[in-house]
PDB file of C-alpha atoms in Angstrom:
ATOM      1  CA  UNK A   1      -6.069  46.958   5.011  1.00 75.00           C
ATOM      2  CA  UNK A   2      -7.489  49.899   3.205  1.00 80.00           C
ATOM      3  CA  UNK A   3     -11.149  50.854   3.545  1.00 89.00           C
ATOM      4  CA  UNK A   4     -12.264  48.904   0.471  1.00 87.00           C
ATOM      5  CA  UNK A   5     -10.413  45.789   1.648  1.00 84.00           C
ATOM      6  CA  UNK A   6     -11.972  46.112   5.106  1.00 89.00           C
ATOM      7  CA  UNK A   7     -15.429  46.197   3.560  1.00 92.00           C
ATOM      8  CA  UNK A   8     -14.705  43.185   1.352  1.00 92.00           C
ATOM      9  CA  UNK A   9     -13.120  41.368   4.296  1.00 93.00           C
ATOM     10  CA  UNK A  10     -16.290  41.760   6.356  1.00 93.00           C
ATOM     11  CA  UNK A  11     -18.499  40.730   3.455  1.00 95.00           C
ATOM     12  CA  UNK A  12     -16.437  37.650   2.599  1.00 96.00           C
ATOM     13  CA  UNK A  13     -16.130  36.591   6.243  1.00 96.00           C
ATOM     14  CA  UNK A  14     -19.906  36.752   6.580  1.00 95.00           C
ATOM     15  CA  UNK A  15     -20.399  34.793   3.333  1.00 96.00           C
ATOM     16  CA  UNK A  16     -17.923  32.110   4.421  1.00 96.00           C
ATOM     17  CA  UNK A  17     -19.632  31.765   7.798  1.00 95.00           C
ATOM     18  CA  UNK A  18     -23.061  31.319   6.199  1.00 96.00           C
ATOM     19  CA  UNK A  19     -21.805  28.912   3.513  1.00 96.00           C
ATOM     20  CA  UNK A  20     -20.026  26.780   6.124  1.00 95.00           C
ATOM     21  CA  UNK A  21     -22.657  27.085   8.850  1.00 95.00           C
ATOM     22  CA  UNK A  22     -20.209  28.734  11.259  1.00 93.00           C
ATOM     23  CA  UNK A  23     -21.167  30.831  14.198  1.00 93.00           C
ATOM     24  CA  UNK A  24     -18.427  33.396  14.632  1.00 93.00           C
ATOM     25  CA  UNK A  25     -17.763  35.125  17.923  1.00 94.00           C
ATOM     26  CA  UNK A  26     -15.907  38.382  18.420  1.00 94.00           C
ATOM     27  CA  UNK A  27     -12.739  36.439  19.334  1.00 95.00           C
ATOM     28  CA  UNK A  28     -12.953  34.497  16.068  1.00 95.00           C
ATOM     29  CA  UNK A  29     -13.253  37.682  14.055  1.00 94.00           C
ATOM     30  CA  UNK A  30     -10.331  39.250  15.917  1.00 95.00           C
ATOM     31  CA  UNK A  31      -8.209  36.164  15.187  1.00 96.00           C
ATOM     32  CA  UNK A  32      -9.194  36.337  11.512  1.00 96.00           C
ATOM     33  CA  UNK A  33      -8.179  40.003  11.370  1.00 94.00           C
ATOM     34  CA  UNK A  34      -4.903  39.251  13.148  1.00 96.00           C
ATOM     35  CA  UNK A  35      -4.074  36.429  10.724  1.00 96.00           C
ATOM     36  CA  UNK A  36      -5.072  38.462   7.666  1.00 95.00           C
ATOM     37  CA  UNK A  37      -2.848  41.320   8.811  1.00 93.00           C
ATOM     38  CA  UNK A  38       0.000  38.881   9.455  1.00 94.00           C
ATOM     39  CA  UNK A  39      -0.394  37.528   5.920  1.00 93.00           C
ATOM     40  CA  UNK A  40      -0.279  41.056   4.530  1.00 90.00           C
ATOM     41  CA  UNK A  41       2.909  41.791   6.435  1.00 92.00           C
ATOM     42  CA  UNK A  42       4.774  38.512   6.017  1.00 93.00           C
ATOM     43  CA  UNK A  43       3.958  37.841   2.368  1.00 91.00           C
ATOM     44  CA  UNK A  44       5.538  41.167   1.435  1.00 89.00           C
ATOM     45  CA  UNK A  45       8.924  39.822   2.531  1.00 89.00           C
ATOM     46  CA  UNK A  46       8.491  36.029   2.170  1.00 85.00           C
ATOM     47  CA  UNK A  47       5.894  34.740  -0.255  1.00 85.00           C
ATOM     48  CA  UNK A  48       6.855  31.138   0.535  1.00 92.00           C
ATOM     49  CA  UNK A  49       5.616  31.077   4.129  1.00 94.00           C
ATOM     50  CA  UNK A  50       2.315  29.229   4.472  1.00 95.00           C
ATOM     51  CA  UNK A  51      -0.775  30.586   6.132  1.00 95.00           C
ATOM     52  CA  UNK A  52      -0.708  27.552   8.442  1.00 95.00           C
ATOM     53  CA  UNK A  53       2.823  28.458   9.568  1.00 95.00           C
ATOM     54  CA  UNK A  54       1.743  32.013  10.267  1.00 96.00           C
ATOM     55  CA  UNK A  55      -1.228  30.745  12.256  1.00 97.00           C
ATOM     56  CA  UNK A  56       1.105  28.557  14.332  1.00 96.00           C
ATOM     57  CA  UNK A  57       3.370  31.553  14.930  1.00 95.00           C
ATOM     58  CA  UNK A  58       0.303  33.371  16.265  1.00 96.00           C
ATOM     59  CA  UNK A  59      -0.408  30.424  18.609  1.00 96.00           C
ATOM     60  CA  UNK A  60      -3.503  29.249  16.767  1.00 96.00           C
ATOM     61  CA  UNK A  61      -4.426  25.651  17.536  1.00 93.00           C
ATOM     62  CA  UNK A  62      -6.477  22.936  15.841  1.00 91.00           C
ATOM     63  CA  UNK A  63      -9.691  24.564  17.019  1.00 90.00           C
ATOM     64  CA  UNK A  64      -8.746  27.559  14.864  1.00 94.00           C
ATOM     65  CA  UNK A  65      -8.462  25.555  11.633  1.00 95.00           C
ATOM     66  CA  UNK A  66     -11.740  26.979  10.328  1.00 95.00           C
ATOM     67  CA  UNK A  67     -10.430  30.504  10.871  1.00 96.00           C
ATOM     68  CA  UNK A  68      -7.258  29.653   8.940  1.00 97.00           C
ATOM     69  CA  UNK A  69      -9.315  28.230   6.074  1.00 96.00           C
ATOM     70  CA  UNK A  70     -11.644  31.235   6.159  1.00 97.00           C
ATOM     71  CA  UNK A  71      -8.764  33.724   5.980  1.00 96.00           C
ATOM     72  CA  UNK A  72      -7.210  31.776   3.117  1.00 95.00           C
ATOM     73  CA  UNK A  73     -10.461  31.881   1.145  1.00 96.00           C
ATOM     74  CA  UNK A  74     -11.034  35.566   1.922  1.00 95.00           C
ATOM     75  CA  UNK A  75      -7.447  36.457   0.981  1.00 92.00           C
ATOM     76  CA  UNK A  76      -7.853  34.780  -2.403  1.00 93.00           C
ATOM     77  CA  UNK A  77     -11.169  36.500  -3.056  1.00 93.00           C
ATOM     78  CA  UNK A  78      -9.810  39.945  -2.207  1.00 90.00           C
ATOM     79  CA  UNK A  79      -6.553  39.659  -4.116  1.00 86.00           C
ATOM     80  CA  UNK A  80      -7.664  37.656  -7.153  1.00 82.00           C
ATOM     81  CA  UNK A  81     -10.821  39.600  -8.006  1.00 69.00           C
TER      82      UNK A  81
END
């Protein structure tokens, strides 16, 4: 992520958490960053892989579903605006 994307990432993560009444911990934020970075890397070579598949590859479980949804929403906001 470049500096502008990092700033937007933080802003959009915070907005998503408030809108969805989520309390994020440092581990949650680190997982979100890890998944976002994985998306950046993997979608450059394979745009057909799903964010859910990437999350599974990173050993996310059902308890991380909100993080997966959050990263998906944030990704769309950053790259479609």
